[in-house]
PDB file of C-alpha atoms in Angstrom:
ATOM      1  CA  UNK A   1     175.435  71.535 124.142  1.00 56.00           C
ATOM      2  CA  UNK A   2     171.969  69.997 124.182  1.00 84.00           C
ATOM      3  CA  UNK A   3     169.030  72.328 124.332  1.00 94.00           C
ATOM      4  CA  UNK A   4     165.669  71.915 126.022  1.00 97.00           C
ATOM      5  CA  UNK A   5     163.980  68.739 124.905  1.00 97.00           C
ATOM      6  CA  UNK A   6     160.310  67.864 125.122  1.00 98.00           C
ATOM      7  CA  UNK A   7     158.524  64.577 124.669  1.00 97.00           C
ATOM      8  CA  UNK A   8     156.387  63.553 122.993  1.00 97.00           C
ATOM      9  CA  UNK A   9     156.628  65.955 120.075  1.00 97.00           C
ATOM     10  CA  UNK A  10     153.012  65.219 119.199  1.00 97.00           C
ATOM     11  CA  UNK A  11     150.202  63.790 121.293  1.00 98.00           C
ATOM     12  CA  UNK A  12     146.690  62.959 120.111  1.00 98.00           C
ATOM     13  CA  UNK A  13     144.198  62.000 122.771  1.00 97.00           C
ATOM     14  CA  UNK A  14     140.481  61.754 123.282  1.00 97.00           C
ATOM     15  CA  UNK A  15     138.367  64.099 125.335  1.00 97.00           C
ATOM     16  CA  UNK A  16     138.371  63.042 128.965  1.00 97.00           C
ATOM     17  CA  UNK A  17     141.710  61.250 128.882  1.00 98.00           C
ATOM     18  CA  UNK A  18     144.778  62.002 131.017  1.00 98.00           C
ATOM     19  CA  UNK A  19     148.057  63.146 129.438  1.00 98.00           C
ATOM     20  CA  UNK A  20     151.585  63.776 130.642  1.00 98.00           C
ATOM     21  CA  UNK A  21     154.031  66.028 128.844  1.00 98.00           C
ATOM     22  CA  UNK A  22     157.728  65.860 129.696  1.00 98.00           C
ATOM     23  CA  UNK A  23     160.405  68.544 129.655  1.00 98.00           C
ATOM     24  CA  UNK A  24     164.170  68.018 129.965  1.00 98.00           C
ATOM     25  CA  UNK A  25     165.801  71.398 130.642  1.00 97.00           C
ATOM     26  CA  UNK A  26     169.340  72.404 129.809  1.00 96.00           C
ATOM     27  CA  UNK A  27     171.689  70.790 132.308  1.00 94.00           C
ATOM     28  CA  UNK A  28     172.379  73.050 135.262  1.00 92.00           C
ATOM     29  CA  UNK A  29     169.439  75.361 134.674  1.00 94.00           C
ATOM     30  CA  UNK A  30     167.605  75.942 137.937  1.00 93.00           C
ATOM     31  CA  UNK A  31     164.562  77.759 136.549  1.00 94.00           C
ATOM     32  CA  UNK A  32     161.956  76.020 134.410  1.00 96.00           C
ATOM     33  CA  UNK A  33     158.841  77.461 132.801  1.00 96.00           C
ATOM     34  CA  UNK A  34     155.800  76.040 131.055  1.00 98.00           C
ATOM     35  CA  UNK A  35     153.891  78.066 128.476  1.00 98.00           C
ATOM     36  CA  UNK A  36     150.951  77.257 126.231  1.00 98.00           C
ATOM     37  CA  UNK A  37     150.730  78.546 122.659  1.00 97.00           C
ATOM     38  CA  UNK A  38     147.433  78.439 120.818  1.00 95.00           C
ATOM     39  CA  UNK A  39     147.337  78.738 117.046  1.00 92.00           C
ATOM     40  CA  UNK A  40     148.201  82.231 115.908  1.00 89.00           C
ATOM     41  CA  UNK A  41     148.916  83.467 119.429  1.00 93.00           C
ATOM     42  CA  UNK A  42     151.936  84.207 121.552  1.00 95.00           C
ATOM     43  CA  UNK A  43     152.956  81.823 124.323  1.00 97.00           C
ATOM     44  CA  UNK A  44     150.996  82.207 127.558  1.00 97.00           C
ATOM     45  CA  UNK A  45     152.621  81.533 130.917  1.00 96.00           C
ATOM     46  CA  UNK A  46     151.410  78.534 132.898  1.00 97.00           C
ATOM     47  CA  UNK A  47     153.854  77.799 135.727  1.00 96.00           C
ATOM     48  CA  UNK A  48     157.398  78.514 136.864  1.00 94.00           C
ATOM     49  CA  UNK A  49     159.710  76.323 138.955  1.00 94.00           C
ATOM     50  CA  UNK A  50     162.757  77.460 140.851  1.00 92.00           C
ATOM     51  CA  UNK A  51     164.459  74.211 141.757  1.00 90.00           C
ATOM     52  CA  UNK A  52     161.887  71.652 142.845  1.00 92.00           C
ATOM     53  CA  UNK A  53     159.200  74.050 143.964  1.00 90.00           C
ATOM     54  CA  UNK A  54     156.550  75.817 141.934  1.00 91.00           C
ATOM     55  CA  UNK A  55     157.332  79.481 142.552  1.00 89.00           C
ATOM     56  CA  UNK A  56     154.403  80.768 140.491  1.00 91.00           C
ATOM     57  CA  UNK A  57     151.492  78.678 139.186  1.00 94.00           C
ATOM     58  CA  UNK A  58     149.184  81.601 138.518  1.00 93.00           C
ATOM     59  CA  UNK A  59     148.865  80.758 134.833  1.00 95.00           C
ATOM     60  CA  UNK A  60     147.408  77.280 135.257  1.00 96.00           C
ATOM     61  CA  UNK A  61     143.881  77.597 133.849  1.00 95.00           C
ATOM     62  CA  UNK A  62     142.166  75.290 136.338  1.00 94.00           C
ATOM     63  CA  UNK A  63     142.741  72.354 138.673  1.00 95.00           C
ATOM     64  CA  UNK A  64     142.879  69.869 135.791  1.00 97.00           C
ATOM     65  CA  UNK A  65     146.407  71.102 135.162  1.00 98.00           C
ATOM     66  CA  UNK A  66     149.288  70.154 137.423  1.00 97.00           C
ATOM     67  CA  UNK A  67     153.057  70.151 137.047  1.00 97.00           C
ATOM     68  CA  UNK A  68     155.913  68.634 139.035  1.00 96.00           C
ATOM     69  CA  UNK A  69     159.682  68.823 139.094  1.00 96.00           C
ATOM     70  CA  UNK A  70     160.607  66.371 141.846  1.00 94.00           C
ATOM     71  CA  UNK A  71     164.405  66.405 141.510  1.00 93.00           C
ATOM     72  CA  UNK A  72     164.854  69.930 140.225  1.00 90.00           C
ATOM     73  CA  UNK A  73     165.586  68.859 136.673  1.00 94.00           C
ATOM     74  CA  UNK A  74     162.989  67.073 134.531  1.00 97.00           C
ATOM     75  CA  UNK A  75     159.449  68.407 134.746  1.00 98.00           C
ATOM     76  CA  UNK A  76     156.139  66.831 133.849  1.00 98.00           C
ATOM     77  CA  UNK A  77     152.977  68.743 132.994  1.00 98.00           C
ATOM     78  CA  UNK A  78     149.892  66.688 133.736  1.00 98.00           C
ATOM     79  CA  UNK A  79     146.443  67.349 132.328  1.00 98.00           C
ATOM     80  CA  UNK A  80     143.446  65.447 133.661  1.00 97.00           C
ATOM     81  CA  UNK A  81     140.088  65.019 131.912  1.00 97.00           C
ATOM     82  CA  UNK A  82     141.343  66.705 128.759  1.00 98.00           C
ATOM     83  CA  UNK A  83     138.999  68.991 126.843  1.00 97.00           C
ATOM     84  CA  UNK A  84     139.081  70.040 123.182  1.00 97.00           C
ATOM     85  CA  UNK A  85     140.038  73.539 124.319  1.00 96.00           C
ATOM     86  CA  UNK A  86     143.273  72.150 125.751  1.00 97.00           C
ATOM     87  CA  UNK A  87     144.552  71.589 122.210  1.00 98.00           C
ATOM     88  CA  UNK A  88     147.654  73.737 121.788  1.00 98.00           C
ATOM     89  CA  UNK A  89     151.434  73.612 121.703  1.00 98.00           C
ATOM     90  CA  UNK A  90     152.863  73.265 125.189  1.00 98.00           C
ATOM     91  CA  UNK A  91     156.283  74.894 125.426  1.00 98.00           C
ATOM     92  CA  UNK A  92     158.881  74.398 128.102  1.00 98.00           C
ATOM     93  CA  UNK A  93     161.706  76.838 128.745  1.00 97.00           C
ATOM     94  CA  UNK A  94     164.633  76.880 131.127  1.00 95.00           C
ATOM     95  CA  UNK A  95     167.082  79.500 132.318  1.00 93.00           C
ATOM     96  CA  UNK A  96     170.309  79.320 134.293  1.00 91.00           C
ATOM     97  CA  UNK A  97     168.759  81.233 137.167  1.00 84.00           C
ATOM     98  CA  UNK A  98     165.579  83.200 137.637  1.00 79.00           C
ATOM     99  CA  UNK A  99     167.383  86.523 137.691  1.00 80.00           C
ATOM    100  CA  UNK A 100     165.978  89.435 135.730  1.00 78.00           C
ATOM    101  CA  UNK A 101     167.184  89.354 132.163  1.00 81.00           C
ATOM    102  CA  UNK A 102     168.218  85.711 132.230  1.00 87.00           C
ATOM    103  CA  UNK A 103     167.563  84.220 128.817  1.00 91.00           C
ATOM    104  CA  UNK A 104     164.787  81.683 128.688  1.00 94.00           C
ATOM    105  CA  UNK A 105     165.645  78.893 126.252  1.00 96.00           C
ATOM    106  CA  UNK A 106     162.625  77.209 124.737  1.00 97.00           C
ATOM    107  CA  UNK A 107     162.138  73.635 123.658  1.00 97.00           C
ATOM    108  CA  UNK A 108     160.369  72.701 120.408  1.00 97.00           C
ATOM    109  CA  UNK A 109     157.098  72.071 122.203  1.00 97.00           C
ATOM    110  CA  UNK A 110     154.580  69.256 122.438  1.00 98.00           C
ATOM    111  CA  UNK A 111     151.641  69.593 120.073  1.00 98.00           C
ATOM    112  CA  UNK A 112     148.573  68.331 121.908  1.00 98.00           C
ATOM    113  CA  UNK A 113     145.405  67.559 119.989  1.00 98.00           C
ATOM    114  CA  UNK A 114     142.306  66.574 121.940  1.00 98.00           C
ATOM    115  CA  UNK A 115     139.659  64.940 119.772  1.00 96.00           C
TER     116      UNK A 115
ATOM    117  CA  UNK B   1     143.458  92.219 129.358  1.00 57.00           C
ATOM    118  CA  UNK B   2     146.225  92.154 126.812  1.00 66.00           C
ATOM    119  CA  UNK B   3     149.253  93.641 128.496  1.00 90.00           C
ATOM    120  CA  UNK B   4     151.507  93.680 125.437  1.00 96.00           C
ATOM    121  CA  UNK B   5     150.001  94.758 122.128  1.00 96.00           C
ATOM    122  CA  UNK B   6     151.942  93.957 118.964  1.00 97.00           C
ATOM    123  CA  UNK B   7     151.519  95.222 115.419  1.00 96.00           C
ATOM    124  CA  UNK B   8     151.304  94.524 112.582  1.00 97.00           C
ATOM    125  CA  UNK B   9     149.935  90.974 112.547  1.00 97.00           C
ATOM    126  CA  UNK B  10     151.771  90.296 109.317  1.00 97.00           C
ATOM    127  CA  UNK B  11     154.406  92.079 107.273  1.00 97.00           C
ATOM    128  CA  UNK B  12     155.804  91.542 103.803  1.00 98.00           C
ATOM    129  CA  UNK B  13     159.150  93.108 102.946  1.00 98.00           C
ATOM    130  CA  UNK B  14     161.432  92.899  99.957  1.00 98.00           C
ATOM    131  CA  UNK B  15     164.932  91.532 100.365  1.00 97.00           C
ATOM    132  CA  UNK B  16     167.242  94.289 101.516  1.00 97.00           C
ATOM    133  CA  UNK B  17     164.422  96.340 103.007  1.00 97.00           C
ATOM    134  CA  UNK B  18     163.781  97.355 106.615  1.00 97.00           C
ATOM    135  CA  UNK B  19     161.263  95.427 108.715  1.00 98.00           C
ATOM    136  CA  UNK B  20     159.675  97.281 111.625  1.00 98.00           C
ATOM    137  CA  UNK B  21     157.522  95.666 114.288  1.00 98.00           C
ATOM    138  CA  UNK B  22     155.959  97.627 117.121  1.00 98.00           C
ATOM    139  CA  UNK B  23     154.841  96.794 120.626  1.00 98.00           C
ATOM    140  CA  UNK B  24     153.081  98.748 123.340  1.00 98.00           C
ATOM    141  CA  UNK B  25     152.735  97.771 126.971  1.00 96.00           C
ATOM    142  CA  UNK B  26     150.513  98.834 129.837  1.00 93.00           C
ATOM    143  CA  UNK B  27     152.239  97.601 132.973  1.00 92.00           C
ATOM    144  CA  UNK B  28     154.777 100.199 134.094  1.00 91.00           C
ATOM    145  CA  UNK B  29     156.421  97.552 136.303  1.00 91.00           C
ATOM    146  CA  UNK B  30     157.792  95.789 133.217  1.00 92.00           C
ATOM    147  CA  UNK B  31     161.559  96.235 133.116  1.00 91.00           C
ATOM    148  CA  UNK B  32     162.844  93.657 130.660  1.00 93.00           C
ATOM    149  CA  UNK B  33     161.791  93.547 127.022  1.00 95.00           C
ATOM    150  CA  UNK B  34     163.009  90.672 124.823  1.00 95.00           C
ATOM    151  CA  UNK B  35     162.189  89.854 121.238  1.00 97.00           C
ATOM    152  CA  UNK B  36     161.850  86.234 120.214  1.00 97.00           C
ATOM    153  CA  UNK B  37     162.007  84.671 116.737  1.00 98.00           C
ATOM    154  CA  UNK B  38     160.053  81.520 115.982  1.00 97.00           C
ATOM    155  CA  UNK B  39     160.280  79.305 112.905  1.00 96.00           C
ATOM    156  CA  UNK B  40     157.470  76.848 112.078  1.00 93.00           C
ATOM    157  CA  UNK B  41     157.611  73.759 114.251  1.00 91.00           C
ATOM    158  CA  UNK B  42     160.259  75.225 116.536  1.00 94.00           C
ATOM    159  CA  UNK B  43     160.221  76.919 119.895  1.00 95.00           C
ATOM    160  CA  UNK B  44     160.831  80.674 120.204  1.00 97.00           C
ATOM    161  CA  UNK B  45     164.489  81.739 120.347  1.00 96.00           C
ATOM    162  CA  UNK B  46     165.786  84.940 121.910  1.00 95.00           C
ATOM    163  CA  UNK B  47     166.849  87.475 119.298  1.00 96.00           C
ATOM    164  CA  UNK B  48     167.655  90.603 121.283  1.00 96.00           C
ATOM    165  CA  UNK B  49     166.540  92.203 124.534  1.00 95.00           C
ATOM    166  CA  UNK B  50     166.582  95.621 126.215  1.00 94.00           C
ATOM    167  CA  UNK B  51     166.216  97.125 129.676  1.00 92.00           C
ATOM    168  CA  UNK B  52     164.397 100.462 130.099  1.00 89.00           C
ATOM    169  CA  UNK B  53     167.527 102.338 131.139  1.00 90.00           C
ATOM    170  CA  UNK B  54     168.613 102.611 127.498  1.00 92.00           C
ATOM    171  CA  UNK B  55     166.699 103.908 124.481  1.00 94.00           C
ATOM    172  CA  UNK B  56     168.307 101.738 121.840  1.00 96.00           C
ATOM    173  CA  UNK B  57     170.215  98.498 121.505  1.00 96.00           C
ATOM    174  CA  UNK B  58     171.778  97.168 118.332  1.00 97.00           C
ATOM    175  CA  UNK B  59     173.070  93.697 117.564  1.00 96.00           C
ATOM    176  CA  UNK B  60     174.106  93.173 113.978  1.00 96.00           C
ATOM    177  CA  UNK B  61     171.115  93.852 111.707  1.00 97.00           C
ATOM    178  CA  UNK B  62     168.677  93.913 114.647  1.00 97.00           C
ATOM    179  CA  UNK B  63     167.890  97.040 116.665  1.00 97.00           C
ATOM    180  CA  UNK B  64     165.451  97.634 119.506  1.00 97.00           C
ATOM    181  CA  UNK B  65     164.191 101.170 120.015  1.00 96.00           C
ATOM    182  CA  UNK B  66     162.614 101.862 123.399  1.00 96.00           C
ATOM    183  CA  UNK B  67     160.387 104.795 124.414  1.00 95.00           C
ATOM    184  CA  UNK B  68     159.694 104.605 128.131  1.00 93.00           C
ATOM    185  CA  UNK B  69     157.379 107.623 128.299  1.00 94.00           C
ATOM    186  CA  UNK B  70     155.204 106.258 125.496  1.00 95.00           C
ATOM    187  CA  UNK B  71     155.460 102.701 126.823  1.00 95.00           C
ATOM    188  CA  UNK B  72     156.424 101.480 123.371  1.00 97.00           C
ATOM    189  CA  UNK B  73     159.275  99.525 121.883  1.00 97.00           C
ATOM    190  CA  UNK B  74     160.035  98.333 118.405  1.00 98.00           C
ATOM    191  CA  UNK B  75     162.234  95.913 116.494  1.00 98.00           C
ATOM    192  CA  UNK B  76     164.003  97.040 113.348  1.00 98.00           C
ATOM    193  CA  UNK B  77     165.540  94.483 111.014  1.00 98.00           C
ATOM    194  CA  UNK B  78     167.918  96.116 108.561  1.00 98.00           C
ATOM    195  CA  UNK B  79     168.800  94.571 105.203  1.00 98.00           C
ATOM    196  CA  UNK B  80     166.047  91.964 105.645  1.00 98.00           C
ATOM    197  CA  UNK B  81     166.820  88.541 104.185  1.00 97.00           C
ATOM    198  CA  UNK B  82     164.554  85.649 103.131  1.00 97.00           C
ATOM    199  CA  UNK B  83     166.036  83.664 106.015  1.00 97.00           C
ATOM    200  CA  UNK B  84     164.520  86.223 108.393  1.00 98.00           C
ATOM    201  CA  UNK B  85     161.045  85.023 107.403  1.00 98.00           C
ATOM    202  CA  UNK B  86     159.556  83.862 110.690  1.00 97.00           C
ATOM    203  CA  UNK B  87     157.133  84.914 113.410  1.00 98.00           C
ATOM    204  CA  UNK B  88     158.448  87.534 115.799  1.00 98.00           C
ATOM    205  CA  UNK B  89     157.171  88.034 119.322  1.00 98.00           C
ATOM    206  CA  UNK B  90     157.798  90.900 121.668  1.00 98.00           C
ATOM    207  CA  UNK B  91     157.601  90.135 125.359  1.00 97.00           C
ATOM    208  CA  UNK B  92     157.979  91.772 128.744  1.00 95.00           C
ATOM    209  CA  UNK B  93     158.629  90.785 132.318  1.00 92.00           C
ATOM    210  CA  UNK B  94     159.100  92.416 135.709  1.00 87.00           C
ATOM    211  CA  UNK B  95     161.948  92.174 138.163  1.00 76.00           C
ATOM    212  CA  UNK B  96     159.755  90.492 140.740  1.00 69.00           C
ATOM    213  CA  UNK B  97     158.147  87.939 138.459  1.00 68.00           C
ATOM    214  CA  UNK B  98     160.169  86.474 135.661  1.00 82.00           C
ATOM    215  CA  UNK B  99     157.361  85.029 133.618  1.00 90.00           C
ATOM    216  CA  UNK B 100     157.255  86.472 130.122  1.00 94.00           C
ATOM    217  CA  UNK B 101     154.124  88.188 128.807  1.00 95.00           C
ATOM    218  CA  UNK B 102     154.106  87.878 125.022  1.00 97.00           C
ATOM    219  CA  UNK B 103     152.488  89.859 122.243  1.00 97.00           C
ATOM    220  CA  UNK B 104     150.416  88.002 119.681  1.00 96.00           C
ATOM    221  CA  UNK B 105     153.198  87.860 117.132  1.00 97.00           C
ATOM    222  CA  UNK B 106     154.043  89.232 113.694  1.00 98.00           C
ATOM    223  CA  UNK B 107     154.468  86.944 110.721  1.00 98.00           C
ATOM    224  CA  UNK B 108     157.304  88.395 108.641  1.00 98.00           C
ATOM    225  CA  UNK B 109     157.770  87.343 105.038  1.00 98.00           C
ATOM    226  CA  UNK B 110     160.843  88.574 103.192  1.00 98.00           C
ATOM    227  CA  UNK B 111     160.511  88.141  99.454  1.00 96.00           C
ATOM    228  CA  UNK B 112     163.663  87.388  97.428  1.00 93.00           C
TER     229      UNK B 112
END
């Protein structure tokens, strides 16, 4: 079946602009995660949704970052007043449940470049 | 504070050889340890995972060895193939918080 999809695949924006990154999880997966991967680094956790609610947003770096999942499926990561340091690959993952050991399936990521 | 330390940063192996990647963790609450494989331009994909109640898990050419007392775990790739060339990440999570904490990755190159 279809995996996790993310759009756009690439996004170039200017410093100070607002961007939205979209994630379509695997159908039926209740848990959804956002990670950020800087060049040469491992993914870093941003936020985790169980259903519609953000169960853990401890990884969001500051209040310029916000994410929603209004119907418990698609999620949008929103970044206000983008900075050059926000440039990274933003990865979305989903899992069937949030149980320990549940496999997190990752999408291909959105490559964000802030000029 | 880096909670999962991974080494080496890069590794070159000849075809047919054994690739070994090591990770060490600090948080004793971690109880799930997956390894992910990532090809350029793709998202990470789960390769194999282990819980701390076993010391070894094998799936095909891939084996995880786990040492709870040393807080270390490693990935062994037997009979390495050029198609295994990728970046490998170890990770860890706890039962109460399912977010994954990743190592910095190891770039594996398998020469033909």
